[in-house]
Protein backbone atom coordinates (compact mmCIF):
# COMPACT_ATOMS: atom_id res chain seq x y z
CA UNK A 1 0.00 0.00 0.00
CA UNK A 2 1.39 3.42 -0.94
CA UNK A 3 2.09 5.74 1.94
CA UNK A 4 -0.62 8.40 2.35
CA UNK A 5 0.50 11.94 1.66
CA UNK A 6 1.16 14.23 4.61
CA UNK A 7 -2.20 16.14 4.47
CA UNK A 8 -3.96 12.77 4.61
CA UNK A 9 -1.97 11.84 7.69
CA UNK A 10 -3.16 14.89 9.63
CA UNK A 11 -6.65 13.61 10.50
CA UNK A 12 -5.11 10.26 11.50
CA UNK A 13 -2.64 12.06 13.70
CA UNK A 14 -5.39 14.15 15.30
CA UNK A 15 -7.43 11.02 15.92
CA UNK A 16 -4.50 9.19 17.49
CA UNK A 17 -3.79 12.20 19.68
CA UNK A 18 -7.40 12.57 20.85
CA UNK A 19 -7.63 8.82 21.58
CA UNK A 20 -4.48 9.12 23.66
CA UNK A 21 -5.84 12.13 25.57
CA UNK A 22 -9.13 10.30 26.11
CA UNK A 23 -7.32 7.47 27.84
CA UNK A 24 -5.34 9.85 30.03
CA UNK A 25 -8.09 12.20 31.14
CA UNK A 26 -8.63 15.64 29.76
CA UNK A 27 -5.46 17.64 30.36
CA UNK A 28 -5.71 19.70 33.52
CA UNK A 29 -9.30 18.91 34.49
CA UNK A 30 -9.70 19.04 38.26
CA UNK A 31 -12.36 17.84 40.65
CA UNK A 32 -13.07 18.83 44.24
CA UNK A 33 -15.46 16.44 46.01
CA UNK A 34 -17.06 17.93 49.13
CA UNK A 35 -19.33 16.29 51.71
CA UNK A 36 -21.38 17.99 54.44
CA UNK A 37 -22.12 15.24 56.98
CA UNK A 38 -25.82 14.44 57.47
CA UNK A 39 -27.39 17.53 55.90
CA UNK A 40 -31.02 16.77 55.09
CA UNK A 41 -32.44 17.49 51.62
CA UNK A 42 -35.26 19.39 53.41
CA UNK A 43 -32.78 21.89 54.85
CA UNK A 44 -30.57 22.05 51.75
CA UNK A 45 -33.49 22.84 49.41
CA UNK A 46 -35.88 24.55 51.83
CA UNK A 47 -33.75 26.29 54.47
CA UNK A 48 -35.35 26.89 57.90
CA UNK A 49 -37.84 24.05 58.41
CA UNK A 50 -41.18 24.99 59.99
CA UNK A 51 -41.82 21.45 61.31
CA UNK A 52 -38.48 21.17 63.10
CA UNK A 53 -38.43 24.76 64.38
CA UNK A 54 -42.02 24.82 65.70
CA UNK A 55 -41.18 23.90 69.32
CA UNK A 56 -38.08 24.81 71.27
CA UNK A 57 -37.98 21.40 73.00
CA UNK A 58 -37.70 19.69 69.60
CA UNK A 59 -35.42 22.10 67.78
CA UNK A 60 -33.10 23.19 70.56
CA UNK A 61 -33.19 26.71 69.07
CA UNK A 62 -31.72 29.10 71.62
CA UNK A 63 -32.95 32.41 70.15
CA UNK A 64 -35.83 31.96 67.74
CA UNK A 65 -36.09 35.68 67.03
CA UNK A 66 -32.46 35.83 65.90
CA UNK A 67 -32.84 32.68 63.83
CA UNK A 68 -35.96 33.94 62.08
CA UNK A 69 -34.26 37.24 61.35
CA UNK A 70 -31.30 35.44 59.80
CA UNK A 71 -33.08 32.65 57.92
CA UNK A 72 -36.87 33.03 57.77
CA UNK A 73 -38.19 34.14 54.38
CA UNK A 74 -41.56 33.70 52.63
CA UNK A 75 -40.61 30.99 50.11
CA UNK A 76 -38.40 27.86 50.20
CA UNK A 77 -36.20 29.39 47.47
CA UNK A 78 -35.63 32.54 49.52
CA UNK A 79 -35.09 30.52 52.72
CA UNK A 80 -32.40 28.28 51.22
CA UNK A 81 -30.74 31.34 49.74
CA UNK A 82 -30.66 32.97 53.19
CA UNK A 83 -28.70 29.95 54.50
CA UNK A 84 -26.43 29.38 51.48
CA UNK A 85 -26.40 32.60 49.40
CA UNK A 86 -23.19 31.86 47.52
CA UNK A 87 -24.17 28.33 46.57
CA UNK A 88 -27.63 29.30 45.30
CA UNK A 89 -26.66 32.56 43.57
CA UNK A 90 -23.26 31.70 42.13
CA UNK A 91 -22.73 27.92 42.00
CA UNK A 92 -26.12 26.27 41.37
CA UNK A 93 -26.70 28.19 38.10
CA UNK A 94 -23.40 26.74 36.78
CA UNK A 95 -24.38 23.11 37.16
CA UNK A 96 -26.97 20.51 38.12
CA UNK A 97 -28.53 20.07 41.55
CA UNK A 98 -30.40 16.84 42.31
CA UNK A 99 -32.71 15.73 45.11
CA UNK A 100 -35.40 18.42 45.39
CA UNK A 101 -38.51 16.39 46.27
CA UNK A 102 -40.78 19.34 45.48
CA UNK A 103 -39.53 19.12 41.86
CA UNK A 104 -39.98 15.34 41.62
CA UNK A 105 -36.31 14.49 42.12
CA UNK A 106 -34.68 12.11 44.58
CA UNK A 107 -31.14 11.09 45.41
CA UNK A 108 -31.02 7.86 47.40
CA UNK A 109 -28.38 5.84 49.14
CA UNK A 110 -28.29 2.19 48.05
CA UNK A 111 -26.74 0.86 51.27
CA UNK A 112 -29.32 -0.18 53.88
CA UNK A 113 -27.78 1.64 56.84
CA UNK A 114 -28.18 5.41 56.68
CA UNK A 115 -25.10 6.28 58.70
CA UNK A 116 -21.66 7.57 57.90
CA UNK A 117 -19.13 4.83 57.05
CA UNK A 118 -21.45 2.91 54.68
CA UNK A 119 -22.39 6.20 52.98
CA UNK A 120 -18.81 7.37 52.51
CA UNK A 121 -17.74 3.96 51.20
CA UNK A 122 -20.65 4.05 48.75
CA UNK A 123 -19.62 7.53 47.57
CA UNK A 124 -15.94 6.61 47.24
CA UNK A 125 -16.21 3.09 45.77
CA UNK A 126 -19.29 3.49 43.57
CA UNK A 127 -21.48 0.89 45.24
CA UNK A 128 -22.85 -0.21 48.60
CA UNK A 129 -20.28 -2.36 50.45
CA UNK A 130 -21.98 -5.18 52.40
CA UNK A 131 -19.11 -5.54 54.87
CA UNK A 132 -19.27 -1.89 55.99
CA UNK A 133 -21.82 -2.16 58.79
CA UNK A 134 -20.37 0.08 61.52
CA UNK A 135 -18.46 3.34 62.00
CA UNK A 136 -15.50 1.42 63.42
CA UNK A 137 -11.95 2.50 62.63
CA UNK A 138 -11.33 -0.28 60.17
CA UNK A 139 -9.53 -0.55 56.86
CA UNK A 140 -11.60 -2.10 54.05
CA UNK A 141 -10.13 -3.79 50.98
CA UNK A 142 -12.26 -1.76 48.55
CA UNK A 143 -10.31 0.35 46.10
CA UNK A 144 -11.68 3.89 46.07
CA UNK A 145 -12.11 6.23 43.15
CA UNK A 146 -9.39 8.42 44.70
CA UNK A 147 -6.88 5.57 44.50
CA UNK A 148 -8.05 4.76 41.00
CA UNK A 149 -7.44 8.33 39.82
CA UNK A 150 -3.97 8.52 41.32
CA UNK A 151 -2.94 5.18 39.80
CA UNK A 152 -4.50 5.86 36.38
CA UNK A 153 -2.93 9.31 36.02
CA UNK A 154 0.34 8.23 37.71
CA UNK A 155 0.21 11.22 40.05
CA UNK A 156 2.45 11.82 43.06
CA UNK A 157 0.52 11.22 46.31
CA UNK A 158 0.10 14.90 47.21
CA UNK A 159 -1.85 15.54 43.99
CA UNK A 160 -4.76 13.37 45.17
CA UNK A 161 -5.47 14.65 48.65
CA UNK A 162 -8.19 14.28 51.29
CA UNK A 163 -8.73 16.78 54.12
CA UNK A 164 -11.37 15.60 56.57
CA UNK A 165 -12.71 16.79 59.90
CA UNK A 166 -13.54 13.27 61.18
CA UNK A 167 -10.50 11.15 62.02
CA UNK A 168 -12.09 7.89 60.78
CA UNK A 169 -11.62 8.96 57.18
CA UNK A 170 -8.02 7.87 57.59
CA UNK A 171 -9.41 4.36 57.06
CA UNK A 172 -12.18 5.06 54.57
CA UNK A 173 -10.54 7.11 51.79
CA UNK A 174 -8.31 4.31 50.49
CA UNK A 175 -7.85 0.55 50.75
CA UNK A 176 -4.27 0.90 51.98
CA UNK A 177 -2.16 3.31 53.94
CA UNK A 178 -0.34 5.90 51.82
CA UNK A 179 -2.40 5.32 48.68
CA UNK A 180 -3.30 9.03 48.61
CA UNK A 181 -2.42 11.97 50.87
CA UNK A 182 -4.77 12.13 53.88
CA UNK A 183 -5.05 14.66 56.68
CA UNK A 184 -7.89 13.59 59.01
CA UNK A 185 -9.15 14.69 62.42
CA UNK A 186 -6.33 16.23 64.44
CA UNK A 187 -3.60 14.78 62.22
CA UNK A 188 -0.45 16.79 61.80
CA UNK A 189 1.71 16.30 58.68
CA UNK A 190 5.42 15.96 57.93
CA UNK A 191 7.22 19.28 58.49
CA UNK A 192 8.71 19.14 55.00
CA UNK A 193 5.22 19.37 53.49
CA UNK A 194 3.98 22.27 55.65
CA UNK A 195 3.81 25.90 54.62
CA UNK A 196 4.06 28.43 57.50
CA UNK A 197 0.25 28.87 57.33
CA UNK A 198 -0.31 25.09 57.59
CA UNK A 199 2.03 24.95 60.58
CA UNK A 200 0.02 27.65 62.32
CA UNK A 201 -3.31 25.94 61.60
CA UNK A 202 -2.06 22.51 62.66
CA UNK A 203 -0.91 24.02 65.96
CA UNK A 204 -4.16 25.90 66.60
CA UNK A 205 -6.58 23.10 65.65
CA UNK A 206 -5.89 21.13 68.83
CA UNK A 207 -6.80 24.15 70.97
CA UNK A 208 -10.13 24.84 69.23
CA UNK A 209 -12.46 22.33 70.84
CA UNK A 210 -15.18 20.66 68.79
CA UNK A 211 -18.07 18.86 70.51
CA UNK A 212 -16.60 15.37 70.11
CA UNK A 213 -13.09 14.05 70.43
CA UNK A 214 -12.85 12.43 67.01
CA UNK A 215 -13.34 15.51 64.83
CA UNK A 216 -11.67 18.88 64.43
CA UNK A 217 -13.72 21.97 63.59
CA UNK A 218 -14.52 22.37 59.89
CA UNK A 219 -12.89 25.82 59.72
CA UNK A 220 -9.47 24.15 60.11
CA UNK A 221 -10.20 21.43 57.57
CA UNK A 222 -11.24 24.05 55.00
CA UNK A 223 -8.34 26.41 55.63
CA UNK A 224 -5.76 23.60 55.47
CA UNK A 225 -7.30 22.30 52.24
CA UNK A 226 -7.19 25.73 50.60
CA UNK A 227 -3.54 26.13 51.52
CA UNK A 228 -2.81 22.64 50.14
CA UNK A 229 -4.59 23.46 46.91
CA UNK A 230 -2.49 26.61 46.40
CA UNK A 231 0.77 24.81 47.20
CA UNK A 232 0.44 21.34 45.63
CA UNK A 233 -1.92 21.73 42.67
CA UNK A 234 -3.98 18.58 43.35
CA UNK A 235 -5.96 17.12 40.44
CA UNK A 236 -8.52 15.66 42.84
CA UNK A 237 -9.29 16.78 46.37
CA UNK A 238 -11.78 15.33 48.80
CA UNK A 239 -12.99 17.65 51.58
CA UNK A 240 -15.20 16.04 54.24
CA UNK A 241 -16.87 18.40 56.70
CA UNK A 242 -18.52 17.28 59.92
CA UNK A 243 -19.82 20.10 62.19
CA UNK A 244 -23.39 19.81 60.86
CA UNK A 245 -23.85 16.20 62.00
CA UNK A 246 -22.52 16.80 65.51
CA UNK A 247 -24.78 19.82 66.01
CA UNK A 248 -27.83 17.90 64.77
CA UNK A 249 -27.14 14.99 67.15
CA UNK A 250 -26.94 17.58 69.91
CA UNK A 251 -30.37 18.92 68.90
CA UNK A 252 -29.25 22.41 67.98
CA UNK A 253 -31.17 23.16 64.78
CA UNK A 254 -30.14 26.83 64.93
CA UNK A 255 -26.46 25.91 64.96
CA UNK A 256 -26.94 23.35 62.14
CA UNK A 257 -28.17 26.20 59.93
CA UNK A 258 -25.33 28.42 61.14
CA UNK A 259 -22.82 25.67 60.31
CA UNK A 260 -24.31 25.29 56.83
CA UNK A 261 -24.08 29.07 56.40
CA UNK A 262 -20.41 28.93 57.45
CA UNK A 263 -19.77 26.15 54.91
CA UNK A 264 -21.31 28.39 52.26
CA UNK A 265 -18.73 31.01 53.24
CA UNK A 266 -16.05 28.37 52.70
CA UNK A 267 -17.48 27.58 49.24
CA UNK A 268 -17.18 31.28 48.37
CA UNK A 269 -13.54 31.36 49.42
CA UNK A 270 -12.83 28.08 47.61
CA UNK A 271 -14.44 29.28 44.39
CA UNK A 272 -12.63 32.62 44.54
CA UNK A 273 -9.38 30.68 44.96
CA UNK A 274 -10.25 28.42 42.02
CA UNK A 275 -11.01 31.46 39.86
CA UNK A 276 -7.76 33.17 40.87
CA UNK A 277 -5.48 30.27 39.85
CA UNK A 278 -4.84 29.70 36.12
CA UNK A 279 -4.40 25.95 36.75
CA UNK A 280 -7.95 25.74 38.16
CA UNK A 281 -9.95 28.50 36.48
CA UNK A 282 -12.43 27.08 33.97
CA UNK A 283 -11.16 23.53 34.58
CA UNK A 284 -12.56 22.66 37.97
CA UNK A 285 -15.70 20.73 38.86
CA UNK A 286 -17.16 20.83 42.37
CA UNK A 287 -19.20 17.81 43.47
CA UNK A 288 -21.17 18.41 46.68
CA UNK A 289 -23.16 15.78 48.54
CA UNK A 290 -23.82 14.13 51.90
CA UNK A 291 -23.41 10.68 53.43
CA UNK A 292 -26.97 10.22 54.72
CA UNK A 293 -30.23 12.03 55.45
CA UNK A 294 -31.97 12.14 58.84
CA UNK A 295 -35.48 12.02 60.29
CA UNK A 296 -38.38 14.21 59.15
CA UNK A 297 -40.28 14.59 62.43
CA UNK A 298 -39.83 17.06 65.31
CA UNK A 299 -38.46 14.24 67.48
CA UNK A 300 -36.23 12.30 65.08
CA UNK A 301 -34.77 15.01 62.81
CA UNK A 302 -31.64 14.76 64.98
CA UNK A 303 -31.08 11.10 64.25
CA UNK A 304 -30.38 8.74 61.35
CA UNK A 305 -29.88 5.04 60.67
CA UNK A 306 -31.84 1.92 59.66
CA UNK A 307 -34.71 2.77 62.03
CA UNK A 308 -35.12 6.42 61.01
CA UNK A 309 -37.16 7.10 57.85
CA UNK A 310 -35.53 9.88 55.83
CA UNK A 311 -31.98 8.62 56.36
CA UNK A 312 -31.99 7.15 52.84
CA UNK A 313 -32.67 10.47 51.13
CA UNK A 314 -29.76 12.74 50.20
CA UNK A 315 -28.89 15.40 47.57
CA UNK A 316 -26.15 16.02 45.04
CA UNK A 317 -24.74 19.03 43.17
CA UNK A 318 -22.32 18.90 40.22
CA UNK A 319 -20.94 22.33 39.31
CA UNK A 320 -18.38 23.01 36.62
CA UNK A 321 -17.36 23.64 33.04
CA UNK A 322 -18.47 20.20 31.77
CA UNK A 323 -21.89 20.29 33.39
CA UNK A 324 -24.95 21.82 31.69
CA UNK A 325 -26.14 25.03 33.42
CA UNK A 326 -29.48 23.71 34.64
CA UNK A 327 -29.69 24.60 38.33
CA UNK A 328 -32.20 22.45 40.23
CA UNK A 329 -33.02 19.46 38.00
CA UNK A 330 -36.65 18.29 38.00
CA UNK A 331 -37.83 14.66 37.72
CA UNK A 332 -34.43 12.99 38.11
CA UNK A 333 -33.73 9.82 40.12
CA UNK A 334 -30.10 9.48 41.16
CA UNK A 335 -28.16 7.25 43.58
CA UNK A 336 -25.25 7.86 45.91
CA UNK A 337 -23.42 5.00 44.17
CA UNK A 338 -23.26 7.00 40.91
CA UNK A 339 -21.08 9.75 42.39
CA UNK A 340 -17.71 7.99 41.94
CA UNK A 341 -18.26 7.40 38.22
CA UNK A 342 -19.50 10.98 37.81
CA UNK A 343 -16.27 12.22 39.38
CA UNK A 344 -14.29 10.21 36.82
CA UNK A 345 -16.29 11.62 33.91
CA UNK A 346 -15.74 15.15 35.18
CA UNK A 347 -11.99 14.42 35.03
CA UNK A 348 -12.39 13.11 31.49
CA UNK A 349 -11.76 9.49 32.53
CA UNK A 350 -14.15 6.63 31.63
CA UNK A 351 -16.95 6.41 34.20
CA UNK A 352 -17.72 2.80 33.43
CA UNK A 353 -15.57 -0.30 33.78
CA UNK A 354 -13.23 1.17 36.40
CA UNK A 355 -14.49 -1.16 39.11
CA UNK A 356 -16.47 -4.36 38.59
CA UNK A 357 -19.63 -3.43 40.51
CA UNK A 358 -19.61 0.36 40.38
CA UNK A 359 -22.76 2.22 39.32
CA UNK A 360 -22.74 4.22 36.07
CA UNK A 361 -22.35 8.03 36.24
CA UNK A 362 -25.29 10.39 36.61
CA UNK A 363 -26.47 10.72 32.98
CA UNK A 364 -25.46 14.02 31.38
CA UNK A 365 -23.87 15.47 34.55
CA UNK A 366 -20.40 15.68 33.01
CA UNK A 367 -20.09 15.97 29.27
CA UNK A 368 -16.75 14.69 28.05
ZN1 LIG B 1 -24.45 11.16 62.65
Coordinates of C-alpha atoms and ligand atoms in Angstrom, one line a residue:
X1 CA 0.0 0.0 0.0
X2 CA 1.4 3.4 -0.9
X3 CA 2.1 5.7 1.9
X4 CA -0.6 8.4 2.4
X5 CA 0.5 11.9 1.7
X6 CA 1.2 14.2 4.6
X7 CA -2.2 16.1 4.5
X8 CA -4.0 12.8 4.6
X9 CA -2.0 11.8 7.7
X10 CA -3.2 14.9 9.6
X11 CA -6.6 13.6 10.5
X12 CA -5.1 10.3 11.5
X13 CA -2.6 12.1 13.7
X14 CA -5.4 14.2 15.3
X15 CA -7.4 11.0 15.9
X16 CA -4.5 9.2 17.5
X17 CA -3.8 12.2 19.7
X18 CA -7.4 12.6 20.9
X19 CA -7.6 8.8 21.6
X20 CA -4.5 9.1 23.7
X21 CA -5.8 12.1 25.6
X22 CA -9.1 10.3 26.1
X23 CA -7.3 7.5 27.8
X24 CA -5.3 9.8 30.0
X25 CA -8.1 12.2 31.1
X26 CA -8.6 15.6 29.8
X27 CA -5.5 17.6 30.4
X28 CA -5.7 19.7 33.5
X29 CA -9.3 18.9 34.5
X30 CA -9.7 19.0 38.3
X31 CA -12.4 17.8 40.7
X32 CA -13.1 18.8 44.2
X33 CA -15.5 16.4 46.0
X34 CA -17.1 17.9 49.1
X35 CA -19.3 16.3 51.7
X36 CA -21.4 18.0 54.4
X37 CA -22.1 15.2 57.0
X38 CA -25.8 14.4 57.5
X39 CA -27.4 17.5 55.9
X40 CA -31.0 16.8 55.1
X41 CA -32.4 17.5 51.6
X42 CA -35.3 19.4 53.4
X43 CA -32.8 21.9 54.8
X44 CA -30.6 22.0 51.7
X45 CA -33.5 22.8 49.4
X46 CA -35.9 24.6 51.8
X47 CA -33.8 26.3 54.5
X48 CA -35.3 26.9 57.9
X49 CA -37.8 24.0 58.4
X50 CA -41.2 25.0 60.0
X51 CA -41.8 21.4 61.3
X52 CA -38.5 21.2 63.1
X53 CA -38.4 24.8 64.4
X54 CA -42.0 24.8 65.7
X55 CA -41.2 23.9 69.3
X56 CA -38.1 24.8 71.3
X57 CA -38.0 21.4 73.0
X58 CA -37.7 19.7 69.6
X59 CA -35.4 22.1 67.8
X60 CA -33.1 23.2 70.6
X61 CA -33.2 26.7 69.1
X62 CA -31.7 29.1 71.6
X63 CA -32.9 32.4 70.2
X64 CA -35.8 32.0 67.7
X65 CA -36.1 35.7 67.0
X66 CA -32.5 35.8 65.9
X67 CA -32.8 32.7 63.8
X68 CA -36.0 33.9 62.1
X69 CA -34.3 37.2 61.4
X70 CA -31.3 35.4 59.8
X71 CA -33.1 32.7 57.9
X72 CA -36.9 33.0 57.8
X73 CA -38.2 34.1 54.4
X74 CA -41.6 33.7 52.6
X75 CA -40.6 31.0 50.1
X76 CA -38.4 27.9 50.2
X77 CA -36.2 29.4 47.5
X78 CA -35.6 32.5 49.5
X79 CA -35.1 30.5 52.7
X80 CA -32.4 28.3 51.2
X81 CA -30.7 31.3 49.7
X82 CA -30.7 33.0 53.2
X83 CA -28.7 30.0 54.5
X84 CA -26.4 29.4 51.5
X85 CA -26.4 32.6 49.4
X86 CA -23.2 31.9 47.5
X87 CA -24.2 28.3 46.6
X88 CA -27.6 29.3 45.3
X89 CA -26.7 32.6 43.6
X90 CA -23.3 31.7 42.1
X91 CA -22.7 27.9 42.0
X92 CA -26.1 26.3 41.4
X93 CA -26.7 28.2 38.1
X94 CA -23.4 26.7 36.8
X95 CA -24.4 23.1 37.2
X96 CA -27.0 20.5 38.1
X97 CA -28.5 20.1 41.5
X98 CA -30.4 16.8 42.3
X99 CA -32.7 15.7 45.1
X100 CA -35.4 18.4 45.4
X101 CA -38.5 16.4 46.3
X102 CA -40.8 19.3 45.5
X103 CA -39.5 19.1 41.9
X104 CA -40.0 15.3 41.6
X105 CA -36.3 14.5 42.1
X106 CA -34.7 12.1 44.6
X107 CA -31.1 11.1 45.4
X108 CA -31.0 7.9 47.4
X109 CA -28.4 5.8 49.1
X110 CA -28.3 2.2 48.1
X111 CA -26.7 0.9 51.3
X112 CA -29.3 -0.2 53.9
X113 CA -27.8 1.6 56.8
X114 CA -28.2 5.4 56.7
X115 CA -25.1 6.3 58.7
X116 CA -21.7 7.6 57.9
X117 CA -19.1 4.8 57.0
X118 CA -21.4 2.9 54.7
X119 CA -22.4 6.2 53.0
X120 CA -18.8 7.4 52.5
X121 CA -17.7 4.0 51.2
X122 CA -20.6 4.0 48.8
X123 CA -19.6 7.5 47.6
X124 CA -15.9 6.6 47.2
X125 CA -16.2 3.1 45.8
X126 CA -19.3 3.5 43.6
X127 CA -21.5 0.9 45.2
X128 CA -22.9 -0.2 48.6
X129 CA -20.3 -2.4 50.4
X130 CA -22.0 -5.2 52.4
X131 CA -19.1 -5.5 54.9
X132 CA -19.3 -1.9 56.0
X133 CA -21.8 -2.2 58.8
X134 CA -20.4 0.1 61.5
X135 CA -18.5 3.3 62.0
X136 CA -15.5 1.4 63.4
X137 CA -12.0 2.5 62.6
X138 CA -11.3 -0.3 60.2
X139 CA -9.5 -0.6 56.9
X140 CA -11.6 -2.1 54.1
X141 CA -10.1 -3.8 51.0
X142 CA -12.3 -1.8 48.6
X143 CA -10.3 0.3 46.1
X144 CA -11.7 3.9 46.1
X145 CA -12.1 6.2 43.2
X146 CA -9.4 8.4 44.7
X147 CA -6.9 5.6 44.5
X148 CA -8.1 4.8 41.0
X149 CA -7.4 8.3 39.8
X150 CA -4.0 8.5 41.3
X151 CA -2.9 5.2 39.8
X152 CA -4.5 5.9 36.4
X153 CA -2.9 9.3 36.0
X154 CA 0.3 8.2 37.7
X155 CA 0.2 11.2 40.0
X156 CA 2.4 11.8 43.1
X157 CA 0.5 11.2 46.3
X158 CA 0.1 14.9 47.2
X159 CA -1.8 15.5 44.0
X160 CA -4.8 13.4 45.2
X161 CA -5.5 14.7 48.7
X162 CA -8.2 14.3 51.3
X163 CA -8.7 16.8 54.1
X164 CA -11.4 15.6 56.6
X165 CA -12.7 16.8 59.9
X166 CA -13.5 13.3 61.2
X167 CA -10.5 11.2 62.0
X168 CA -12.1 7.9 60.8
X169 CA -11.6 9.0 57.2
X170 CA -8.0 7.9 57.6
X171 CA -9.4 4.4 57.1
X172 CA -12.2 5.1 54.6
X173 CA -10.5 7.1 51.8
X174 CA -8.3 4.3 50.5
X175 CA -7.9 0.5 50.8
X176 CA -4.3 0.9 52.0
X177 CA -2.2 3.3 53.9
X178 CA -0.3 5.9 51.8
X179 CA -2.4 5.3 48.7
X180 CA -3.3 9.0 48.6
X181 CA -2.4 12.0 50.9
X182 CA -4.8 12.1 53.9
X183 CA -5.0 14.7 56.7
X184 CA -7.9 13.6 59.0
X185 CA -9.2 14.7 62.4
X186 CA -6.3 16.2 64.4
X187 CA -3.6 14.8 62.2
X188 CA -0.4 16.8 61.8
X189 CA 1.7 16.3 58.7
X190 CA 5.4 16.0 57.9
X191 CA 7.2 19.3 58.5
X192 CA 8.7 19.1 55.0
X193 CA 5.2 19.4 53.5
X194 CA 4.0 22.3 55.6
X195 CA 3.8 25.9 54.6
X196 CA 4.1 28.4 57.5
X197 CA 0.3 28.9 57.3
X198 CA -0.3 25.1 57.6
X199 CA 2.0 24.9 60.6
X200 CA 0.0 27.7 62.3
X201 CA -3.3 25.9 61.6
X202 CA -2.1 22.5 62.7
X203 CA -0.9 24.0 66.0
X204 CA -4.2 25.9 66.6
X205 CA -6.6 23.1 65.7
X206 CA -5.9 21.1 68.8
X207 CA -6.8 24.1 71.0
X208 CA -10.1 24.8 69.2
X209 CA -12.5 22.3 70.8
X210 CA -15.2 20.7 68.8
X211 CA -18.1 18.9 70.5
X212 CA -16.6 15.4 70.1
X213 CA -13.1 14.1 70.4
X214 CA -12.9 12.4 67.0
X215 CA -13.3 15.5 64.8
X216 CA -11.7 18.9 64.4
X217 CA -13.7 22.0 63.6
X218 CA -14.5 22.4 59.9
X219 CA -12.9 25.8 59.7
X220 CA -9.5 24.1 60.1
X221 CA -10.2 21.4 57.6
X222 CA -11.2 24.0 55.0
X223 CA -8.3 26.4 55.6
X224 CA -5.8 23.6 55.5
X225 CA -7.3 22.3 52.2
X226 CA -7.2 25.7 50.6
X227 CA -3.5 26.1 51.5
X228 CA -2.8 22.6 50.1
X229 CA -4.6 23.5 46.9
X230 CA -2.5 26.6 46.4
X231 CA 0.8 24.8 47.2
X232 CA 0.4 21.3 45.6
X233 CA -1.9 21.7 42.7
X234 CA -4.0 18.6 43.3
X235 CA -6.0 17.1 40.4
X236 CA -8.5 15.7 42.8
X237 CA -9.3 16.8 46.4
X238 CA -11.8 15.3 48.8
X239 CA -13.0 17.7 51.6
X240 CA -15.2 16.0 54.2
X241 CA -16.9 18.4 56.7
X242 CA -18.5 17.3 59.9
X243 CA -19.8 20.1 62.2
X244 CA -23.4 19.8 60.9
X245 CA -23.9 16.2 62.0
X246 CA -22.5 16.8 65.5
X247 CA -24.8 19.8 66.0
X248 CA -27.8 17.9 64.8
X249 CA -27.1 15.0 67.1
X250 CA -26.9 17.6 69.9
X251 CA -30.4 18.9 68.9
X252 CA -29.3 22.4 68.0
X253 CA -31.2 23.2 64.8
X254 CA -30.1 26.8 64.9
X255 CA -26.5 25.9 65.0
X256 CA -26.9 23.4 62.1
X257 CA -28.2 26.2 59.9
X258 CA -25.3 28.4 61.1
X259 CA -22.8 25.7 60.3
X260 CA -24.3 25.3 56.8
X261 CA -24.1 29.1 56.4
X262 CA -20.4 28.9 57.4
X263 CA -19.8 26.2 54.9
X264 CA -21.3 28.4 52.3
X265 CA -18.7 31.0 53.2
X266 CA -16.1 28.4 52.7
X267 CA -17.5 27.6 49.2
X268 CA -17.2 31.3 48.4
X269 CA -13.5 31.4 49.4
X270 CA -12.8 28.1 47.6
X271 CA -14.4 29.3 44.4
X272 CA -12.6 32.6 44.5
X273 CA -9.4 30.7 45.0
X274 CA -10.2 28.4 42.0
X275 CA -11.0 31.5 39.9
X276 CA -7.8 33.2 40.9
X277 CA -5.5 30.3 39.9
X278 CA -4.8 29.7 36.1
X279 CA -4.4 25.9 36.8
X280 CA -8.0 25.7 38.2
X281 CA -9.9 28.5 36.5
X282 CA -12.4 27.1 34.0
X283 CA -11.2 23.5 34.6
X284 CA -12.6 22.7 38.0
X285 CA -15.7 20.7 38.9
X286 CA -17.2 20.8 42.4
X287 CA -19.2 17.8 43.5
X288 CA -21.2 18.4 46.7
X289 CA -23.2 15.8 48.5
X290 CA -23.8 14.1 51.9
X291 CA -23.4 10.7 53.4
X292 CA -27.0 10.2 54.7
X293 CA -30.2 12.0 55.4
X294 CA -32.0 12.1 58.8
X295 CA -35.5 12.0 60.3
X296 CA -38.4 14.2 59.2
X297 CA -40.3 14.6 62.4
X298 CA -39.8 17.1 65.3
X299 CA -38.5 14.2 67.5
X300 CA -36.2 12.3 65.1
X301 CA -34.8 15.0 62.8
X302 CA -31.6 14.8 65.0
X303 CA -31.1 11.1 64.2
X304 CA -30.4 8.7 61.4
X305 CA -29.9 5.0 60.7
X306 CA -31.8 1.9 59.7
X307 CA -34.7 2.8 62.0
X308 CA -35.1 6.4 61.0
X309 CA -37.2 7.1 57.8
X310 CA -35.5 9.9 55.8
X311 CA -32.0 8.6 56.4
X312 CA -32.0 7.1 52.8
X313 CA -32.7 10.5 51.1
X314 CA -29.8 12.7 50.2
X315 CA -28.9 15.4 47.6
X316 CA -26.1 16.0 45.0
X317 CA -24.7 19.0 43.2
X318 CA -22.3 18.9 40.2
X319 CA -20.9 22.3 39.3
X320 CA -18.4 23.0 36.6
X321 CA -17.4 23.6 33.0
X322 CA -18.5 20.2 31.8
X323 CA -21.9 20.3 33.4
X324 CA -24.9 21.8 31.7
X325 CA -26.1 25.0 33.4
X326 CA -29.5 23.7 34.6
X327 CA -29.7 24.6 38.3
X328 CA -32.2 22.4 40.2
X329 CA -33.0 19.5 38.0
X330 CA -36.7 18.3 38.0
X331 CA -37.8 14.7 37.7
X332 CA -34.4 13.0 38.1
X333 CA -33.7 9.8 40.1
X334 CA -30.1 9.5 41.2
X335 CA -28.2 7.2 43.6
X336 CA -25.3 7.9 45.9
X337 CA -23.4 5.0 44.2
X338 CA -23.3 7.0 40.9
X339 CA -21.1 9.8 42.4
X340 CA -17.7 8.0 41.9
X341 CA -18.3 7.4 38.2
X342 CA -19.5 11.0 37.8
X343 CA -16.3 12.2 39.4
X344 CA -14.3 10.2 36.8
X345 CA -16.3 11.6 33.9
X346 CA -15.7 15.2 35.2
X347 CA -12.0 14.4 35.0
X348 CA -12.4 13.1 31.5
X349 CA -11.8 9.5 32.5
X350 CA -14.2 6.6 31.6
X351 CA -16.9 6.4 34.2
X352 CA -17.7 2.8 33.4
X353 CA -15.6 -0.3 33.8
X354 CA -13.2 1.2 36.4
X355 CA -14.5 -1.2 39.1
X356 CA -16.5 -4.4 38.6
X357 CA -19.6 -3.4 40.5
X358 CA -19.6 0.4 40.4
X359 CA -22.8 2.2 39.3
X360 CA -22.7 4.2 36.1
X361 CA -22.4 8.0 36.2
X362 CA -25.3 10.4 36.6
X363 CA -26.5 10.7 33.0
X364 CA -25.5 14.0 31.4
X365 CA -23.9 15.5 34.5
X366 CA -20.4 15.7 33.0
X367 CA -20.1 16.0 29.3
X368 CA -16.8 14.7 28.1
Ligands
LIG1 ZN1 -24.5 11.2 62.6

